[in-house]
């Protein structure tokens, strides 16, 4: 939210009390408490003037939090994000009336405590990161809202906001803030952290995360579950302005020598990303939204996939598996599915996993509405009645997941569906959550619950699944989320149009989410709204099968490939089989993501932070550590991409090393090489796109796999690009338990000049090596 009119003036009706002085402080173990006030000329200035209490803490090494409070008398109704913490790592020194220094690992906060010279300076090993300088911590009073009534006299009130403004350096770039579909670099944008169902072509988004990464070596997490407003170089061109309605604001500065280290610390704070079952990496096919779902139609599609040798792993039933006006009643529409149990069994006999669509709403026509009303399972209005509206389902109510009994009731219906053979749930919606004139069972603040609700929804569904299947075989397909939601994967990009522009904006959204603590992401292949032309369909297939998860899904038209032409089948077949043979590589990269917070789909600067040319790239990405992908976003197949510089002797993940004498090599043509630090423009047909193999990399493949969950060791190969600087160890992950490893492969140069690969401890068990680029 903007409060100013340029550098000197405030908006009409706005006043800001700026903190300029550290009045006093005290130190208690790892915590520093400060009392901040306005400019002090004499003791009389302490009267009729607000203060802000500041508390400095460090939940984990390399992270420092600052909590700013104007009035402390409020009732905290929650909800609060769950954060991990430890103690004993902070170091505090204090020179009275001069400076207080607070250090947490490589991160340091220096606070100027000289009279009327208050300033906060965060620094790392290479100097200043950010901080607060002149007029950057304040309390805002807005008298233009309904809260202000002149007749109240001396008790006249203003809507209050806590305001913190963090410095930006020259050339500093900002990223993240959840899945945002606009410009990838966030400088110059105004962002409200507020979940909305807005599609992919607006400033609104389903996944708002109040966390951004700076190119200057730090991240900022705002620990507030309600609306957070950020002006990212859009109000003061030298600052990020953060404001929250109310009386307090807490943020954490997260230091990292690399962007990956920032993500590692952020996910250590907010929660490790969970892993997903191997079968989920296969192709998903949905019934689409409003299309026909009857068994004859679906069976004809599945037969078509089998006849054309198109691998398929998951079949998904979208909304109309239930009777209209009754979403959700968790019952198959008997007119469309007279034998739902038998139907599902016949699908599973084909080797398919089954997913179905749900949401957290109950239409008034649903038999479950009466039960929910009588038992208090729904969000209520302040007068005790059920909150309802007609915007989605007629008279629908919203399940109150703060009520343990409502959670148990909801979970029972999910369990019944799993008894029928359901393997996964698409948890749609959770953005259209009311926040005015309502009450929750546990008394939570409705405004702060608006975003947080998505966590409760996904959590109850995910935990119901893990109680049945275990974590290694459980996943959702979720649209909404909030900080910590990386524990309940997977998330997809929401409703996009069937255009090249929408495909590009989907990628921008995915890459932004990947910089927000999430490691898995998918888009609707072909676009959700409209019907894609055959060329776009094939280009999106190429891109979608080089995403962590791949789903053919549309609204009013099917995404069956032969509808768009038999040549589309050829493209889909090649892309799916390529992804399946990459399964050992993807599982290893996902395990790294679970441990470190590093996503499968990576913005280029995340993998190559030393190359300044990578920081603005948003039409290409790294798929894991070793593969550069540049999707084609044009009808004629023309694509321009940048090949990054790879630093010498850099040790990346366990599946990569580097060698200065190697070049990037085309996945499709091993004789075609690319020089680091250069731009290339190419024109591709539909059987190729730019996929480049990183110099000095070691990538596990298995061309023998028919499905991702098959035996990982039988048929295992190693793709090596160029000379290796030394021995490389790569983990082979167990497809049945994706958090465990089966074997470690050791790849090393041999005395003969070749490259050899063996299982650890079994030098006689040679693994086939495909050596390119040497």
XYZ file of C-alpha atoms in Angstrom, residues 197-615:
419
model
C -8.990 -17.020 -7.987
C -7.785 -14.789 -10.806
C -6.430 -17.104 -13.500
C -2.864 -16.772 -14.743
C -3.036 -13.539 -16.712
C -3.472 -10.930 -13.972
C -1.725 -9.612 -10.891
C -3.936 -11.883 -8.768
C -2.672 -15.325 -7.883
C -3.624 -18.474 -6.041
C -0.330 -18.939 -4.204
C 0.849 -15.878 -2.289
C 4.004 -16.327 -0.223
C 5.353 -13.297 1.719
C 8.948 -14.230 0.965
C 11.277 -12.712 -1.610
C 14.867 -13.338 -2.621
C 17.294 -10.553 -3.415
C 20.191 -10.797 -5.828
C 22.204 -9.134 -3.074
C 22.500 -12.355 -1.062
C 19.503 -12.431 1.261
C 15.811 -13.254 1.500
C 12.999 -11.595 3.433
C 10.128 -13.530 5.012
C 7.249 -11.533 6.494
C 5.730 -13.635 9.255
C 2.088 -12.633 8.975
C -0.769 -14.854 7.816
C -3.070 -11.996 6.753
C -2.718 -9.451 3.994
C 0.808 -8.122 3.521
C 1.375 -5.238 1.105
C 4.740 -4.765 -0.549
C 5.900 -1.848 -2.649
C 8.971 -3.238 -4.373
C 10.823 -0.146 -5.573
C 7.373 1.123 -6.607
C 6.936 3.847 -3.961
C 10.453 4.650 -2.830
C 12.827 3.689 -5.624
C 15.536 2.782 -3.129
C 13.402 0.586 -0.867
C 10.961 -2.246 -0.394
C 8.076 -0.909 1.689
C 6.234 -3.539 3.759
C 2.957 -2.639 5.456
C 0.429 -4.623 7.468
C -2.928 -3.391 8.812
C -2.791 -3.435 12.589
C -0.263 -2.972 15.300
C 2.632 -5.293 14.586
C 4.928 -6.546 11.843
C 7.570 -9.255 11.995
C 10.099 -10.040 9.295
C 13.139 -12.291 9.007
C 16.293 -11.574 7.049
C 17.725 -14.826 5.687
C 21.342 -14.726 4.574
C 22.871 -16.995 1.967
C 26.179 -17.066 0.133
C 24.174 -18.408 -2.826
C 20.457 -18.306 -3.701
C 20.318 -22.036 -2.983
C 21.580 -21.429 0.547
C 18.861 -18.823 1.090
C 16.238 -21.385 0.043
C 17.820 -24.006 2.283
C 17.545 -21.703 5.281
C 14.046 -20.547 4.357
C 12.719 -24.119 4.105
C 14.543 -25.025 7.328
C 12.528 -22.213 8.929
C 9.110 -22.875 7.351
C 9.292 -26.618 6.695
C 11.000 -29.115 4.401
C 9.313 -29.878 1.082
C 7.776 -33.342 1.117
C 8.546 -35.913 -1.547
C 6.066 -37.571 -3.906
C 5.664 -41.146 -5.206
C 7.581 -42.134 -8.315
C 4.394 -42.971 -10.234
C 3.328 -39.318 -10.078
C 6.091 -38.341 -12.534
C 4.250 -40.201 -15.294
C 1.687 -38.536 -17.579
C -1.693 -37.549 -16.080
C -4.824 -37.423 -18.247
C -7.993 -35.701 -17.037
C -11.597 -35.787 -18.120
C -11.327 -32.016 -18.443
C -13.891 -29.776 -16.796
C -17.240 -29.744 -18.597
C -16.682 -32.633 -21.014
C -18.331 -36.062 -21.046
C -16.982 -38.563 -18.491
C -18.945 -41.735 -19.259
C -17.070 -45.022 -19.231
C -17.448 -45.629 -22.948
C -15.801 -42.293 -23.768
C -13.025 -42.703 -21.234
C -12.351 -46.303 -22.247
C -12.046 -45.266 -25.887
C -9.426 -42.713 -24.884
C -7.478 -45.217 -22.814
C -7.614 -47.745 -25.633
C -6.334 -45.038 -27.963
C -3.368 -44.393 -25.689
C -2.558 -48.100 -25.528
C -2.923 -48.636 -29.268
C -0.610 -45.708 -30.001
C 1.993 -46.769 -27.421
C 1.453 -43.599 -25.387
C 2.517 -44.162 -21.767
C -0.102 -43.055 -19.237
C 0.157 -43.280 -15.466
C -2.736 -41.409 -13.864
C -6.368 -40.845 -14.842
C -8.173 -37.919 -13.214
C -11.894 -37.269 -12.829
C -12.678 -33.558 -12.705
C -15.703 -31.792 -11.164
C -18.615 -33.552 -12.828
C -17.859 -36.954 -11.375
C -20.344 -35.666 -8.784
C -23.902 -34.587 -9.525
C -24.328 -30.902 -10.392
C -25.238 -28.539 -7.534
C -23.977 -31.111 -5.013
C -20.270 -30.345 -4.967
C -18.926 -31.719 -2.789
C -20.901 -34.741 -1.686
C -18.080 -37.209 -2.473
C -20.479 -39.489 -4.359
C -20.111 -40.555 -7.980
C -23.093 -39.412 -10.050
C -25.047 -42.654 -10.389
C -26.606 -41.571 -13.686
C -23.156 -41.158 -15.238
C -21.460 -43.921 -13.223
C -23.960 -46.689 -12.375
C -21.126 -48.948 -11.197
C -18.451 -46.572 -9.927
C -16.610 -49.184 -7.859
C -16.421 -51.578 -10.774
C -15.447 -48.772 -13.135
C -12.547 -47.726 -10.942
C -11.404 -51.323 -10.633
C -11.397 -51.695 -14.411
C -9.249 -48.569 -14.690
C -6.838 -49.825 -12.059
C -6.615 -53.186 -13.829
C -5.079 -51.195 -16.681
C -2.278 -50.207 -14.307
C -3.567 -46.655 -13.790
C -3.571 -44.582 -10.645
C -6.824 -42.658 -10.046
C -7.232 -39.023 -9.020
C -10.446 -37.123 -8.372
C -11.369 -33.467 -7.968
C -12.635 -32.064 -4.667
C -13.078 -28.684 -3.055
C -13.812 -27.468 0.488
C -17.348 -26.314 -0.345
C -20.686 -28.050 0.176
C -23.576 -27.043 -2.091
C -26.958 -26.606 -0.455
C -28.408 -29.388 -2.645
C -25.840 -31.841 -1.293
C -27.155 -34.315 1.290
C -24.112 -33.365 3.351
C -25.248 -29.757 3.750
C -27.874 -30.613 6.372
C -25.382 -32.724 8.313
C -22.777 -29.986 8.230
C -25.237 -27.329 9.344
C -26.646 -29.383 12.219
C -23.194 -30.281 13.537
C -21.527 -26.900 13.132
C -19.055 -28.033 10.467
C -19.252 -24.829 8.374
C -17.903 -21.314 8.673
C -20.594 -19.197 10.303
C -21.729 -15.624 10.145
C -21.367 -13.587 13.315
C -25.086 -14.138 14.032
C -24.513 -17.899 14.152
C -26.020 -18.736 10.754
C -24.107 -20.618 8.071
C -22.203 -18.386 5.660
C -23.507 -19.087 2.143
C -23.415 -17.700 -1.390
C -24.243 -18.732 -4.963
C -21.064 -17.788 -6.813
C -19.824 -21.365 -7.353
C -22.352 -23.872 -6.081
C -25.866 -22.674 -5.245
C -26.138 -21.902 -1.550
C -22.736 -23.355 -0.867
C -21.117 -23.405 2.565
C -17.407 -23.628 3.425
C -16.073 -26.377 5.681
C -14.535 -24.972 8.874
C -11.247 -26.843 9.187
C -10.525 -25.202 12.558
C -13.202 -27.546 13.944
C -11.621 -30.952 14.696
C -14.999 -32.659 14.296
C -15.423 -31.129 10.835
C -11.940 -32.343 9.874
C -12.755 -35.873 11.017
C -16.053 -35.779 9.088
C -14.369 -34.542 5.911
C -11.578 -37.107 6.288
C -14.105 -39.935 6.607
C -15.451 -39.197 3.142
C -11.932 -39.163 1.698
C -11.202 -42.497 3.340
C -14.347 -43.966 1.816
C -13.168 -42.880 -1.622
C -9.729 -44.382 -1.004
C -11.502 -47.619 -0.117
C -12.919 -47.508 -3.653
C -9.412 -47.186 -5.105
C -8.724 -43.446 -5.260
C -4.983 -42.716 -5.127
C -4.856 -38.910 -5.140
C -7.032 -35.821 -4.754
C -6.991 -32.587 -6.691
C -7.620 -30.019 -3.953
C -9.102 -27.203 -5.990
C -10.203 -23.770 -4.775
C -9.572 -22.545 -1.179
C -9.091 -18.989 -2.477
C -12.729 -17.875 -2.262
C -12.725 -17.826 1.522
C -14.879 -15.157 3.229
C -13.339 -12.799 5.756
C -16.035 -10.246 6.626
C -18.718 -10.750 9.299
C -17.844 -14.399 9.871
C -16.518 -16.526 12.721
C -14.460 -19.686 12.962
C -14.900 -22.542 15.423
C -11.569 -21.816 17.121
C -12.041 -18.024 17.100
C -9.330 -17.361 14.519
C -9.099 -13.922 12.946
C -11.088 -14.265 9.667
C -8.780 -11.912 7.755
C -5.694 -13.841 8.750
C -7.475 -17.111 7.970
C -8.165 -16.094 4.358
C -4.744 -17.199 3.081
C -4.049 -19.679 5.861
C -7.195 -21.664 5.074
C -5.461 -23.312 2.101
C -2.925 -24.854 4.479
C -5.642 -26.384 6.674
C -7.486 -27.738 3.639
C -4.435 -29.305 2.017
C -3.175 -30.571 5.364
C -6.297 -32.550 6.253
C -6.432 -34.147 2.796
C -2.703 -34.903 2.700
C -2.618 -36.360 6.202
C -5.674 -38.508 5.500
C -3.748 -39.937 2.566
C -0.490 -40.439 4.454
C -2.355 -42.228 7.241
C -3.501 -44.699 4.599
C -0.678 -44.845 2.061
C 2.331 -43.415 3.911
C 4.240 -40.333 2.804
C 6.150 -42.119 0.052
C 2.914 -42.865 -1.829
C 0.874 -39.706 -1.148
C 0.412 -36.460 -3.029
C -2.203 -33.845 -3.837
C -2.740 -31.710 -6.908
C -3.348 -28.373 -5.173
C -4.095 -24.917 -6.564
C -3.811 -22.715 -3.449
C -1.237 -22.533 -0.713
C 0.556 -20.370 1.849
C 3.951 -20.492 3.630
C 4.678 -24.037 4.764
C 2.497 -25.549 2.033
C 5.556 -27.179 0.487
C 4.873 -29.975 2.979
C 1.739 -30.890 0.990
C 2.774 -31.302 -2.676
C 2.096 -31.053 -5.648
C 0.871 -27.613 -6.802
C -0.265 -26.639 -10.260
C -0.574 -23.276 -11.933
C -4.310 -22.791 -12.173
C -6.465 -21.621 -15.049
C -4.452 -20.499 -18.067
C -5.519 -19.657 -21.594
C -4.583 -21.709 -24.659
C -1.977 -19.292 -26.055
C 1.794 -19.031 -26.269
C 1.604 -15.978 -24.017
C -0.226 -18.008 -21.374
C 2.367 -20.762 -21.611
C 5.087 -18.179 -20.975
C 3.218 -16.579 -18.084
C 2.687 -20.041 -16.601
C 6.434 -20.618 -16.681
C 7.057 -17.268 -14.974
C 4.575 -18.236 -12.278
C 6.181 -21.625 -11.794
C 9.694 -20.207 -11.555
C 8.532 -17.613 -9.012
C 6.936 -20.366 -6.915
C 10.159 -22.383 -7.160
C 11.878 -19.417 -5.468
C 9.334 -19.542 -2.636
C 10.211 -22.866 -1.014
C 8.378 -25.222 -3.402
C 10.133 -27.936 -5.413
C 7.289 -29.379 -7.556
C 4.996 -27.634 -10.049
C 2.808 -28.328 -13.088
C 0.709 -26.450 -15.625
C -2.373 -27.414 -17.629
C -0.782 -28.768 -20.807
C -2.424 -27.103 -23.788
C -3.990 -24.430 -21.607
C -7.204 -24.627 -19.604
C -9.402 -22.032 -21.316
C -10.086 -22.519 -25.021
C -8.828 -25.128 -27.437
C -5.160 -24.978 -28.443
C -4.122 -25.059 -32.108
C -2.090 -28.212 -32.902
C 1.227 -26.329 -32.968
C 0.649 -24.837 -29.504
C -0.495 -28.208 -28.188
C 2.765 -29.818 -29.288
C 4.906 -26.995 -27.886
C 3.108 -27.160 -24.537
C 3.513 -30.944 -24.493
C 7.269 -30.439 -24.877
C 7.313 -27.929 -22.027
C 4.863 -29.803 -19.803
C 6.807 -33.048 -19.997
C 9.893 -31.152 -18.842
C 8.087 -29.942 -15.718
C 8.208 -31.883 -12.482
C 4.622 -33.042 -13.063
C 2.741 -33.337 -16.325
C -1.032 -33.215 -16.774
C -3.180 -32.971 -19.909
C -6.140 -30.827 -18.810
C -8.621 -28.407 -20.335
C -11.991 -26.831 -19.665
C -14.511 -27.404 -22.443
C -12.386 -29.562 -24.737
C -10.369 -32.736 -24.334
C -6.568 -32.804 -24.482
C -6.377 -36.210 -26.176
C -3.486 -35.859 -28.660
C -5.037 -37.444 -31.775
C -7.878 -34.908 -31.637
C -5.247 -32.391 -32.741
C -3.675 -34.713 -35.304
C -1.831 -38.020 -35.226
C 1.490 -36.193 -35.402
C 0.672 -34.837 -31.924
C 0.766 -38.431 -30.712
C 4.328 -38.753 -31.970
C 5.384 -35.651 -30.050
C 3.609 -36.764 -26.874
C 5.063 -40.278 -27.065
C 8.627 -39.017 -27.427
C 8.223 -36.512 -24.603
C 6.655 -38.943 -22.130
C 9.220 -41.653 -22.825
C 12.046 -39.154 -22.431
C 10.711 -38.102 -19.041
C 10.331 -41.723 -17.914
C 13.925 -42.577 -18.841
C 14.967 -39.527 -16.787
C 13.236 -40.916 -13.675
C 16.453 -41.883 -11.796
C 17.774 -38.357 -12.364
C 14.494 -36.708 -11.308
C 14.173 -38.799 -8.159
C 17.733 -37.903 -7.134
C 17.154 -34.205 -7.793
C 13.874 -34.320 -5.844
C 15.638 -35.909 -2.887
C 18.121 -33.030 -2.946
C 15.155 -30.649 -3.017
C 13.650 -32.344 0.021
C 16.906 -31.942 1.916
C 17.949 -28.503 0.699
C 14.855 -26.741 -0.649
C 16.264 -26.650 -4.191
C 13.462 -27.068 -6.769
C 13.438 -29.355 -9.786
C 12.645 -26.473 -12.136
C 15.231 -23.779 -11.435
C 15.535 -20.194 -12.610
C 18.893 -19.869 -14.313
C 20.414 -17.572 -11.685
C 19.615 -20.109 -8.960
C 22.016 -22.570 -10.577
C 24.507 -19.998 -11.926
C 24.542 -17.029 -9.534
C 28.056 -15.995 -10.641
C 26.803 -15.268 -14.170
C 25.063 -11.884 -13.996
C 23.465 -12.455 -17.392
C 21.191 -15.121 -15.891
C 19.327 -12.853 -13.470
